[in-house]
Amino acid sequence: MKKNAASFTLSFEFYPPKTQEGLENLTHSSALLNHLSPDYFSVTFGAGGSTREGTIDIVKMLGRETTTPVAPHLSCIGFNREGLSDILKQYKSLGVKRVVALRGDLPSGMGSIGEFKYASELVALIREETGDYFHIEVAAYPECHPQAKNAYYDVMNLKRKFEAGANSAITQYFFNPDAYFYFLDECARQHIFNPIVPGIMPVMHFNKLMRFSEACGAEIPRWLYKRLEAYGDDVASIKQYSLEVVYHLCRRLVAGGAPGLHFYTLNHGELCTQIIEQLDLQRMRVTEVAG
Ligand code: FAD
């Protein structure tokens, strides 16, 4: 498959840490990943109980300490129009040019859903308030969002987000590349041709991965589950195996024409760096364009 190397997007996602040690970790990881000249760093919003201020603080910190553009996530659940407009204004004043627009998950027992029920409504609001200023990313689910009525409705929801003005999408993580490629085929059948960048999860902890995956509906294939389970708390072996599995996954995705890679770093840079270095993206991208 031929494609334009310049359009390939490499990005890394961080979350606002809650401790000083976590902040030091993030500072170290972002400096490491900055050397790979990614297209952007993204910062989660509200996930894991973090606050709006937590995201803004990390956006500012990354802006000061790295040369990589920063894309904050913004989720609409629990917010009204004024609150969201206010955040968008702050991001504009910080020179942010890209946002990841999400519905978000309302933690149980914490307030009301608010004015906005779905991410497509947030995308529409961002376009109404700020025109074409922001590049808007949205979420996509090759293995189907857990609350979707069915896979067809979920793809149509993605279409709604693009029709509301989103530019591109980042997927939930997955370990089966077929899930991604069949999803792209289905999107094409529904005339969705915007870039859909695979989200990549380098595995570092078995229990954490199982917990996340249970919550977000990502499938852990049996072969992967069994192997990770056997490693137990042996983090070094999990990382070594993860390097092999995720490297091969990324190779297949890039070779199959994925328009980029978005890494869920969990604020750790080493494993992502090793994967990218092994992939030799520069060479793969040039080979593809020439091939
Ligand atoms: P939507 O696109 O609104 O979809 C939510 C559900 O509603 C889907 O099942 C969809 O099919 C259904 N739906 C949508 N519209 C309609 C309609 N009109 N009628 C009926 N059903 C409909 N969470 C955070 O809290 N903070 C983050 O920073 C964060 N970052 C993320 C980054 C990525 C790349 C991804 C993939 C997820 C992220 N999440 C984050 C998780 C996300 O908030 C959850 O997956 C959430 O449950 C759905 O968000 P969404 O934007 O996909 O929602």
mmCIF file of C-alpha atoms and ligand atoms in Angstrom:
data_model
loop_
_atom_site.group_PDB
_atom_site.id
_atom_site.type_symbol
_atom_site.label_atom_id
_atom_site.label_comp_id
_atom_site.label_asym_id
_atom_site.label_seq_id
_atom_site.Cartn_x
_atom_site.Cartn_y
_atom_site.Cartn_z
ATOM 1 C CA MET A 1 0.000 0.000 0.000
ATOM 2 C CA LYS A 2 1.353 3.415 -0.937
ATOM 3 C CA LYS A 3 0.736 6.364 1.315
ATOM 4 C CA ASN A 4 2.200 9.696 2.093
ATOM 5 C CA ALA A 5 4.863 9.347 4.826
ATOM 6 C CA ALA A 6 4.179 12.935 5.911
ATOM 7 C CA SER A 7 0.619 12.013 6.925
ATOM 8 C CA PHE A 8 1.703 9.300 9.379
ATOM 9 C CA THR A 9 0.960 10.420 12.960
ATOM 10 C CA LEU A 10 2.932 9.248 15.982
ATOM 11 C CA SER A 11 1.538 10.212 19.382
ATOM 12 C CA PHE A 12 1.859 9.326 23.066
ATOM 13 C CA GLU A 13 -0.796 9.563 25.745
ATOM 14 C CA PHE A 14 -0.160 10.503 29.387
ATOM 15 C CA TYR A 15 -2.400 10.875 32.401
ATOM 16 C CA PRO A 16 -2.093 13.554 35.129
ATOM 17 C CA PRO A 17 -0.212 11.871 37.991
ATOM 18 C CA LYS A 18 -1.394 12.246 41.569
ATOM 19 C CA THR A 19 1.948 12.098 43.404
ATOM 20 C CA GLN A 20 5.339 13.805 43.247
ATOM 21 C CA GLU A 21 6.916 10.499 42.285
ATOM 22 C CA GLY A 22 4.352 10.114 39.496
ATOM 23 C CA LEU A 23 5.168 13.606 38.247
ATOM 24 C CA GLU A 24 8.892 12.817 38.165
ATOM 25 C CA ASN A 25 8.115 9.666 36.233
ATOM 26 C CA LEU A 26 6.077 11.617 33.704
ATOM 27 C CA THR A 27 8.764 14.296 33.367
ATOM 28 C CA HIS A 28 11.358 11.618 32.643
ATOM 29 C CA SER A 29 9.113 9.707 30.206
ATOM 30 C CA SER A 30 8.017 12.786 28.274
ATOM 31 C CA ALA A 31 11.651 13.878 27.885
ATOM 32 C CA LEU A 32 12.546 10.417 26.579
ATOM 33 C CA LEU A 33 9.646 10.284 24.124
ATOM 34 C CA ASN A 34 10.242 13.867 23.010
ATOM 35 C CA HIS A 35 13.449 12.586 21.356
ATOM 36 C CA LEU A 36 11.332 10.490 18.995
ATOM 37 C CA SER A 37 9.841 13.714 17.516
ATOM 38 C CA PRO A 38 6.202 12.631 17.886
ATOM 39 C CA ASP A 39 3.413 14.649 16.285
ATOM 40 C CA TYR A 40 1.801 15.247 19.654
ATOM 41 C CA PHE A 41 1.461 14.207 23.289
ATOM 42 C CA SER A 42 -2.066 13.791 24.592
ATOM 43 C CA VAL A 43 -3.210 14.201 28.206
ATOM 44 C CA THR A 44 -6.269 12.403 29.581
ATOM 45 C CA PHE A 45 -9.113 14.242 31.282
ATOM 46 C CA GLY A 46 -11.120 13.044 34.226
ATOM 47 C CA ALA A 47 -9.965 9.455 33.746
ATOM 48 C CA GLY A 48 -9.100 7.639 36.970
ATOM 49 C CA GLY A 49 -10.594 10.458 39.061
ATOM 50 C CA SER A 50 -8.202 13.168 37.809
ATOM 51 C CA THR A 51 -9.462 16.741 37.716
ATOM 52 C CA ARG A 52 -9.818 19.335 34.999
ATOM 53 C CA GLU A 53 -7.019 21.365 36.662
ATOM 54 C CA GLY A 54 -4.803 18.261 36.671
ATOM 55 C CA THR A 55 -5.051 18.030 32.880
ATOM 56 C CA ILE A 56 -4.452 21.752 32.347
ATOM 57 C CA ASP A 57 -1.404 21.689 34.656
ATOM 58 C CA ILE A 58 0.153 18.794 32.720
ATOM 59 C CA VAL A 59 -0.606 20.502 29.386
ATOM 60 C CA LYS A 60 1.290 23.554 30.681
ATOM 61 C CA MET A 61 4.152 21.446 32.053
ATOM 62 C CA LEU A 62 4.619 19.541 28.768
ATOM 63 C CA GLY A 63 4.434 22.826 26.855
ATOM 64 C CA ARG A 64 7.247 24.243 29.005
ATOM 65 C CA GLU A 65 9.491 21.198 29.148
ATOM 66 C CA THR A 66 9.163 19.538 25.732
ATOM 67 C CA THR A 67 9.041 20.651 22.110
ATOM 68 C CA THR A 68 6.111 18.359 21.233
ATOM 69 C CA PRO A 69 2.641 19.883 20.640
ATOM 70 C CA VAL A 70 0.146 18.883 23.324
ATOM 71 C CA ALA A 71 -3.430 17.685 22.739
ATOM 72 C CA PRO A 72 -5.595 17.663 25.871
ATOM 73 C CA HIS A 73 -8.493 15.232 26.093
ATOM 74 C CA LEU A 74 -11.826 16.838 26.912
ATOM 75 C CA SER A 75 -14.872 14.867 28.028
ATOM 76 C CA CYS A 76 -18.325 16.401 28.119
ATOM 77 C CA ILE A 77 -20.164 14.268 30.658
ATOM 78 C CA GLY A 78 -21.078 16.252 33.768
ATOM 79 C CA PHE A 79 -20.296 19.618 32.116
ATOM 80 C CA ASN A 80 -22.474 22.387 30.764
ATOM 81 C CA ARG A 81 -21.770 24.565 27.732
ATOM 82 C CA GLU A 82 -20.204 27.353 29.785
ATOM 83 C CA GLY A 83 -17.772 25.048 31.549
ATOM 84 C CA LEU A 84 -16.646 23.459 28.283
ATOM 85 C CA SER A 85 -16.338 26.846 26.513
ATOM 86 C CA ASP A 86 -14.229 28.084 29.368
ATOM 87 C CA ILE A 87 -11.821 25.151 29.033
ATOM 88 C CA LEU A 88 -11.607 25.614 25.259
ATOM 89 C CA LYS A 89 -10.727 29.289 25.771
ATOM 90 C CA GLN A 90 -7.944 28.316 28.164
ATOM 91 C CA TYR A 91 -6.541 25.831 25.656
ATOM 92 C CA LYS A 92 -6.626 28.437 22.897
ATOM 93 C CA SER A 93 -4.773 30.891 25.107
ATOM 94 C CA LEU A 94 -2.117 28.213 25.735
ATOM 95 C CA GLY A 95 -1.635 27.748 21.988
ATOM 96 C CA VAL A 96 -3.171 24.252 21.942
ATOM 97 C CA LYS A 97 -4.256 23.337 18.395
ATOM 98 C CA ARG A 98 -5.571 19.794 18.821
ATOM 99 C CA VAL A 99 -8.052 18.248 21.288
ATOM 100 C CA VAL A 100 -9.334 14.717 21.845
ATOM 101 C CA ALA A 101 -13.131 15.022 22.282
ATOM 102 C CA LEU A 102 -14.832 12.332 24.350
ATOM 103 C CA ARG A 103 -17.996 11.570 26.195
ATOM 104 C CA GLY A 104 -16.143 10.251 29.242
ATOM 105 C CA ASP A 105 -17.425 7.943 31.928
ATOM 106 C CA LEU A 106 -19.338 9.364 34.889
ATOM 107 C CA PRO A 107 -17.993 7.768 38.063
ATOM 108 C CA SER A 108 -20.915 6.251 39.965
ATOM 109 C CA GLY A 109 -22.522 8.551 42.535
ATOM 110 C CA MET A 110 -20.817 11.716 41.214
ATOM 111 C CA GLY A 111 -23.272 14.291 40.012
ATOM 112 C CA SER A 112 -25.449 14.478 36.925
ATOM 113 C CA ILE A 113 -24.760 13.655 33.293
ATOM 114 C CA GLY A 114 -25.076 17.340 32.405
ATOM 115 C CA GLU A 115 -26.103 18.987 29.159
ATOM 116 C CA PHE A 116 -24.149 16.720 26.810
ATOM 117 C CA LYS A 117 -24.821 13.000 26.469
ATOM 118 C CA TYR A 118 -22.546 11.998 23.612
ATOM 119 C CA ALA A 119 -19.164 12.932 22.197
ATOM 120 C CA SER A 120 -20.762 13.950 18.861
ATOM 121 C CA GLU A 121 -22.494 16.787 20.764
ATOM 122 C CA LEU A 122 -19.166 17.920 22.191
ATOM 123 C CA VAL A 123 -17.601 17.924 18.706
ATOM 124 C CA ALA A 124 -20.503 20.071 17.453
ATOM 125 C CA LEU A 125 -20.028 22.465 20.384
ATOM 126 C CA ILE A 126 -16.289 22.820 19.702
ATOM 127 C CA ARG A 127 -17.002 23.655 16.053
ATOM 128 C CA GLU A 128 -19.742 26.134 17.025
ATOM 129 C CA GLU A 129 -17.532 27.885 19.548
ATOM 130 C CA THR A 130 -14.152 27.800 17.838
ATOM 131 C CA GLY A 131 -14.776 27.164 14.122
ATOM 132 C CA ASP A 132 -11.909 25.325 12.443
ATOM 133 C CA TYR A 133 -9.324 26.363 15.025
ATOM 134 C CA PHE A 134 -8.853 22.905 16.607
ATOM 135 C CA HIS A 135 -7.952 19.620 15.006
ATOM 136 C CA ILE A 136 -10.474 17.316 16.706
ATOM 137 C CA GLU A 137 -9.692 13.684 17.487
ATOM 138 C CA VAL A 138 -12.443 11.315 18.629
ATOM 139 C CA ALA A 139 -12.507 7.746 19.980
ATOM 140 C CA ALA A 140 -13.220 4.670 17.838
ATOM 141 C CA TYR A 141 -13.799 1.060 18.915
ATOM 142 C CA PRO A 142 -12.685 -1.763 16.591
ATOM 143 C CA GLU A 143 -14.036 -4.284 19.121
ATOM 144 C CA CYS A 144 -17.197 -2.214 19.768
ATOM 145 C CA HIS A 145 -17.849 0.147 22.666
ATOM 146 C CA PRO A 146 -19.268 -1.844 25.616
ATOM 147 C CA GLN A 147 -22.434 0.283 25.824
ATOM 148 C CA ALA A 148 -23.171 0.321 22.090
ATOM 149 C CA LYS A 149 -26.460 -1.234 20.968
ATOM 150 C CA ASN A 150 -24.471 -3.227 18.422
ATOM 151 C CA ALA A 151 -21.402 -2.912 16.167
ATOM 152 C CA TYR A 152 -23.362 -1.251 13.361
ATOM 153 C CA TYR A 153 -24.702 1.511 15.646
ATOM 154 C CA ASP A 154 -21.219 2.030 17.033
ATOM 155 C CA VAL A 155 -19.776 2.651 13.553
ATOM 156 C CA MET A 156 -22.685 4.972 12.799
ATOM 157 C CA ASN A 157 -21.840 6.843 15.996
ATOM 158 C CA LEU A 158 -18.297 7.318 14.735
ATOM 159 C CA LYS A 159 -19.758 8.622 11.486
ATOM 160 C CA ARG A 160 -21.878 11.093 13.471
ATOM 161 C CA LYS A 161 -18.734 12.381 15.193
ATOM 162 C CA PHE A 162 -17.037 12.972 11.835
ATOM 163 C CA GLU A 163 -20.166 14.616 10.441
ATOM 164 C CA ALA A 164 -20.206 16.907 13.488
ATOM 165 C CA GLY A 165 -16.714 18.068 12.529
ATOM 166 C CA ALA A 166 -14.081 15.654 13.918
ATOM 167 C CA ASN A 167 -10.951 15.291 11.802
ATOM 168 C CA SER A 168 -9.567 11.920 12.834
ATOM 169 C CA ALA A 169 -9.962 9.140 15.392
ATOM 170 C CA ILE A 170 -7.864 7.127 17.826
ATOM 171 C CA THR A 171 -8.969 3.595 18.620
ATOM 172 C CA GLN A 172 -9.351 1.779 21.882
ATOM 173 C CA TYR A 173 -6.425 -0.641 22.239
ATOM 174 C CA PHE A 174 -6.653 -4.160 20.845
ATOM 175 C CA PHE A 175 -4.255 -7.034 20.275
ATOM 176 C CA ASN A 176 -5.820 -8.593 17.202
ATOM 177 C CA PRO A 177 -4.941 -6.591 14.065
ATOM 178 C CA ASP A 178 -7.846 -8.204 12.180
ATOM 179 C CA ALA A 179 -10.253 -6.391 14.510
ATOM 180 C CA TYR A 180 -8.784 -3.107 13.263
ATOM 181 C CA PHE A 181 -8.677 -3.986 9.566
ATOM 182 C CA TYR A 182 -12.249 -5.382 9.517
ATOM 183 C CA PHE A 183 -13.363 -2.255 11.372
ATOM 184 C CA LEU A 184 -11.761 -0.052 8.690
ATOM 185 C CA ASP A 185 -13.550 -2.107 6.001
ATOM 186 C CA GLU A 186 -16.862 -1.526 7.778
ATOM 187 C CA CYS A 187 -16.087 2.201 8.099
ATOM 188 C CA ALA A 188 -15.331 2.372 4.363
ATOM 189 C CA ARG A 189 -18.692 0.683 3.650
ATOM 190 C CA GLN A 190 -20.305 3.507 5.637
ATOM 191 C CA HIS A 191 -18.248 6.092 3.670
ATOM 192 C CA ILE A 192 -15.984 6.973 6.577
ATOM 193 C CA PHE A 193 -12.568 7.797 5.157
ATOM 194 C CA ASN A 194 -11.028 9.994 7.876
ATOM 195 C CA PRO A 195 -7.792 8.702 9.433
ATOM 196 C CA ILE A 196 -8.393 6.149 12.211
ATOM 197 C CA VAL A 197 -5.168 5.695 14.166
ATOM 198 C CA PRO A 198 -4.748 2.468 16.177
ATOM 199 C CA GLY A 199 -4.297 2.880 19.933
ATOM 200 C CA ILE A 200 -1.468 0.705 21.205
ATOM 201 C CA MET A 201 -1.118 -0.599 24.755
ATOM 202 C CA PRO A 202 2.365 -1.801 25.707
ATOM 203 C CA VAL A 203 1.610 -4.253 28.525
ATOM 204 C CA MET A 204 3.496 -3.784 31.767
ATOM 205 C CA HIS A 205 1.254 -5.310 34.460
ATOM 206 C CA PHE A 206 -1.050 -8.279 34.036
ATOM 207 C CA ASN A 207 -3.605 -7.350 36.705
ATOM 208 C CA LYS A 208 -3.854 -3.724 35.622
ATOM 209 C CA LEU A 209 -4.331 -4.768 32.002
ATOM 210 C CA MET A 210 -7.119 -7.169 32.956
ATOM 211 C CA ARG A 211 -8.842 -4.481 35.021
ATOM 212 C CA PHE A 212 -8.650 -1.861 32.263
ATOM 213 C CA SER A 213 -9.748 -4.310 29.611
ATOM 214 C CA GLU A 214 -12.741 -5.454 31.626
ATOM 215 C CA ALA A 215 -13.863 -1.837 31.990
ATOM 216 C CA CYS A 216 -13.308 -0.694 28.415
ATOM 217 C CA GLY A 217 -14.303 -3.851 26.564
ATOM 218 C CA ALA A 218 -10.890 -4.599 24.997
ATOM 219 C CA GLU A 219 -10.388 -8.285 24.292
ATOM 220 C CA ILE A 220 -7.329 -10.041 25.642
ATOM 221 C CA PRO A 221 -6.805 -13.082 23.396
ATOM 222 C CA ARG A 222 -6.452 -16.391 25.233
ATOM 223 C CA TRP A 223 -2.869 -16.950 24.056
ATOM 224 C CA LEU A 224 -1.853 -13.564 25.465
ATOM 225 C CA TYR A 225 -3.843 -13.985 28.673
ATOM 226 C CA LYS A 226 -2.295 -17.388 29.374
ATOM 227 C CA ARG A 227 1.250 -16.229 28.752
ATOM 228 C CA LEU A 228 0.879 -13.051 30.864
ATOM 229 C CA GLU A 229 -0.840 -14.976 33.630
ATOM 230 C CA ALA A 230 2.096 -17.395 33.761
ATOM 231 C CA TYR A 231 4.522 -14.490 34.278
ATOM 232 C CA GLY A 232 2.525 -13.329 37.326
ATOM 233 C CA ASP A 233 4.397 -10.446 39.019
ATOM 234 C CA ASP A 234 7.550 -10.941 36.949
ATOM 235 C CA VAL A 235 7.383 -7.454 35.410
ATOM 236 C CA ALA A 236 10.693 -7.818 33.539
ATOM 237 C CA SER A 237 9.451 -10.901 31.663
ATOM 238 C CA ILE A 238 6.078 -9.253 30.940
ATOM 239 C CA LYS A 239 7.856 -6.239 29.458
ATOM 240 C CA GLN A 240 10.123 -8.444 27.360
ATOM 241 C CA TYR A 241 7.164 -10.415 26.024
ATOM 242 C CA SER A 242 5.132 -7.236 25.535
ATOM 243 C CA LEU A 243 7.949 -5.781 23.457
ATOM 244 C CA GLU A 244 7.777 -8.787 21.133
ATOM 245 C CA VAL A 245 3.958 -8.908 20.892
ATOM 246 C CA VAL A 246 3.375 -5.168 20.528
ATOM 247 C CA TYR A 247 6.261 -4.754 18.088
ATOM 248 C CA HIS A 248 4.726 -7.421 15.793
ATOM 249 C CA LEU A 249 1.276 -5.869 16.173
ATOM 250 C CA CYS A 250 2.621 -2.429 15.187
ATOM 251 C CA ARG A 251 4.544 -3.882 12.238
ATOM 252 C CA ARG A 252 1.389 -5.467 10.865
ATOM 253 C CA LEU A 253 -0.631 -2.303 11.405
ATOM 254 C CA VAL A 254 1.901 -0.030 9.712
ATOM 255 C CA ALA A 255 2.476 -2.501 6.865
ATOM 256 C CA GLY A 256 -1.311 -2.699 6.397
ATOM 257 C CA GLY A 257 -1.564 1.073 5.960
ATOM 258 C CA ALA A 258 -2.462 2.369 9.451
ATOM 259 C CA PRO A 259 -2.241 6.182 9.287
ATOM 260 C CA GLY A 260 -0.296 6.397 12.548
ATOM 261 C CA LEU A 261 0.256 4.878 15.987
ATOM 262 C CA HIS A 262 -1.018 6.274 19.300
ATOM 263 C CA PHE A 263 0.613 4.781 22.404
ATOM 264 C CA TYR A 264 -1.119 4.510 25.772
ATOM 265 C CA THR A 265 2.119 5.067 27.682
ATOM 266 C CA LEU A 266 0.680 4.888 31.238
ATOM 267 C CA ASN A 267 3.363 7.510 31.851
ATOM 268 C CA HIS A 268 6.218 5.079 31.124
ATOM 269 C CA GLY A 269 8.461 5.893 28.201
ATOM 270 C CA GLU A 270 11.020 3.071 28.039
ATOM 271 C CA LEU A 271 8.924 0.301 26.514
ATOM 272 C CA CYS A 272 7.356 2.646 23.941
ATOM 273 C CA THR A 273 10.821 3.898 22.986
ATOM 274 C CA GLN A 274 12.113 0.350 22.518
ATOM 275 C CA ILE A 275 9.119 -0.575 20.352
ATOM 276 C CA ILE A 276 9.482 2.521 18.151
ATOM 277 C CA GLU A 277 13.228 2.031 17.782
ATOM 278 C CA GLN A 278 12.765 -1.604 16.758
ATOM 279 C CA LEU A 279 10.048 -0.628 14.311
ATOM 280 C CA ASP A 280 12.376 1.806 12.589
ATOM 281 C CA LEU A 281 9.315 3.790 11.508
ATOM 282 C CA GLN A 282 11.330 6.137 9.361
ATOM 283 C CA ARG A 283 12.544 3.241 7.202
ATOM 284 C CA MET A 284 9.129 1.522 7.132
ATOM 285 C CA ARG A 285 7.409 4.725 6.126
ATOM 286 C CA VAL A 286 9.905 5.488 3.355
ATOM 287 C CA THR A 287 9.737 1.888 2.063
ATOM 288 C CA GLU A 288 5.960 2.068 1.924
ATOM 289 C CA VAL A 289 5.938 5.294 -0.044
ATOM 290 C CA ALA A 290 8.500 3.926 -2.476
ATOM 291 C CA GLY A 291 6.945 0.412 -2.641
HETATM 292 P P1 FAD B 1 -19.569 8.386 22.452
HETATM 293 O O1 FAD B 1 -18.904 8.512 21.121
HETATM 294 O O2 FAD B 1 -20.491 9.423 22.878
HETATM 295 O O3 FAD B 1 -20.156 6.942 22.568
HETATM 296 C C1 FAD B 1 -20.567 6.418 23.822
HETATM 297 C C2 FAD B 1 -21.574 5.304 23.623
HETATM 298 O O4 FAD B 1 -22.824 5.849 23.254
HETATM 299 C C3 FAD B 1 -21.226 4.296 22.530
HETATM 300 O O5 FAD B 1 -21.660 3.034 22.942
HETATM 301 C C4 FAD B 1 -22.017 4.791 21.338
HETATM 302 O O6 FAD B 1 -22.270 3.754 20.396
HETATM 303 C C5 FAD B 1 -23.268 5.292 22.030
HETATM 304 N N1 FAD B 1 -23.946 6.407 21.339
HETATM 305 C C6 FAD B 1 -23.388 7.527 20.882
HETATM 306 N N2 FAD B 1 -24.314 8.358 20.355
HETATM 307 C C7 FAD B 1 -25.498 7.733 20.503
HETATM 308 C C8 FAD B 1 -26.859 8.069 20.199
HETATM 309 N N3 FAD B 1 -27.172 9.242 19.618
HETATM 310 N N4 FAD B 1 -27.830 7.177 20.518
HETATM 311 C C9 FAD B 1 -27.504 6.004 21.117
HETATM 312 N N5 FAD B 1 -26.262 5.616 21.436
HETATM 313 C C10 FAD B 1 -25.285 6.483 21.132
HETATM 314 N N6 FAD B 1 -12.274 8.707 29.216
HETATM 315 C C11 FAD B 1 -12.064 9.721 30.091
HETATM 316 O O7 FAD B 1 -12.811 9.870 31.057
HETATM 317 N N7 FAD B 1 -11.008 10.584 29.920
HETATM 318 C C12 FAD B 1 -10.148 10.490 28.882
HETATM 319 O O8 FAD B 1 -9.203 11.270 28.763
HETATM 320 C C13 FAD B 1 -10.346 9.430 27.932
HETATM 321 N N8 FAD B 1 -9.550 9.282 26.853
HETATM 322 C C14 FAD B 1 -9.822 8.320 25.923
HETATM 323 C C15 FAD B 1 -9.036 8.248 24.756
HETATM 324 C C16 FAD B 1 -9.307 7.293 23.788
HETATM 325 C C17 FAD B 1 -8.452 7.258 22.537
HETATM 326 C C18 FAD B 1 -10.358 6.364 23.984
HETATM 327 C C19 FAD B 1 -10.624 5.296 22.952
HETATM 328 C C20 FAD B 1 -11.139 6.422 25.121
HETATM 329 C C21 FAD B 1 -10.904 7.405 26.098
HETATM 330 N N9 FAD B 1 -11.693 7.542 27.235
HETATM 331 C C22 FAD B 1 -11.450 8.555 28.142
HETATM 332 C C23 FAD B 1 -12.797 6.612 27.493
HETATM 333 C C24 FAD B 1 -14.143 7.138 26.930
HETATM 334 O O9 FAD B 1 -14.540 8.298 27.611
HETATM 335 C C25 FAD B 1 -15.161 6.023 27.134
HETATM 336 O O10 FAD B 1 -14.885 4.949 26.263
HETATM 337 C C26 FAD B 1 -16.617 6.464 27.047
HETATM 338 O O11 FAD B 1 -17.421 5.407 27.585
HETATM 339 C C27 FAD B 1 -17.110 6.719 25.635
HETATM 340 O O12 FAD B 1 -16.574 7.851 25.126
HETATM 341 P P2 FAD B 1 -16.799 8.241 23.576
HETATM 342 O O13 FAD B 1 -16.194 9.556 23.385
HETATM 343 O O14 FAD B 1 -16.384 7.120 22.713
HETATM 344 O O15 FAD B 1 -18.399 8.352 23.599
#
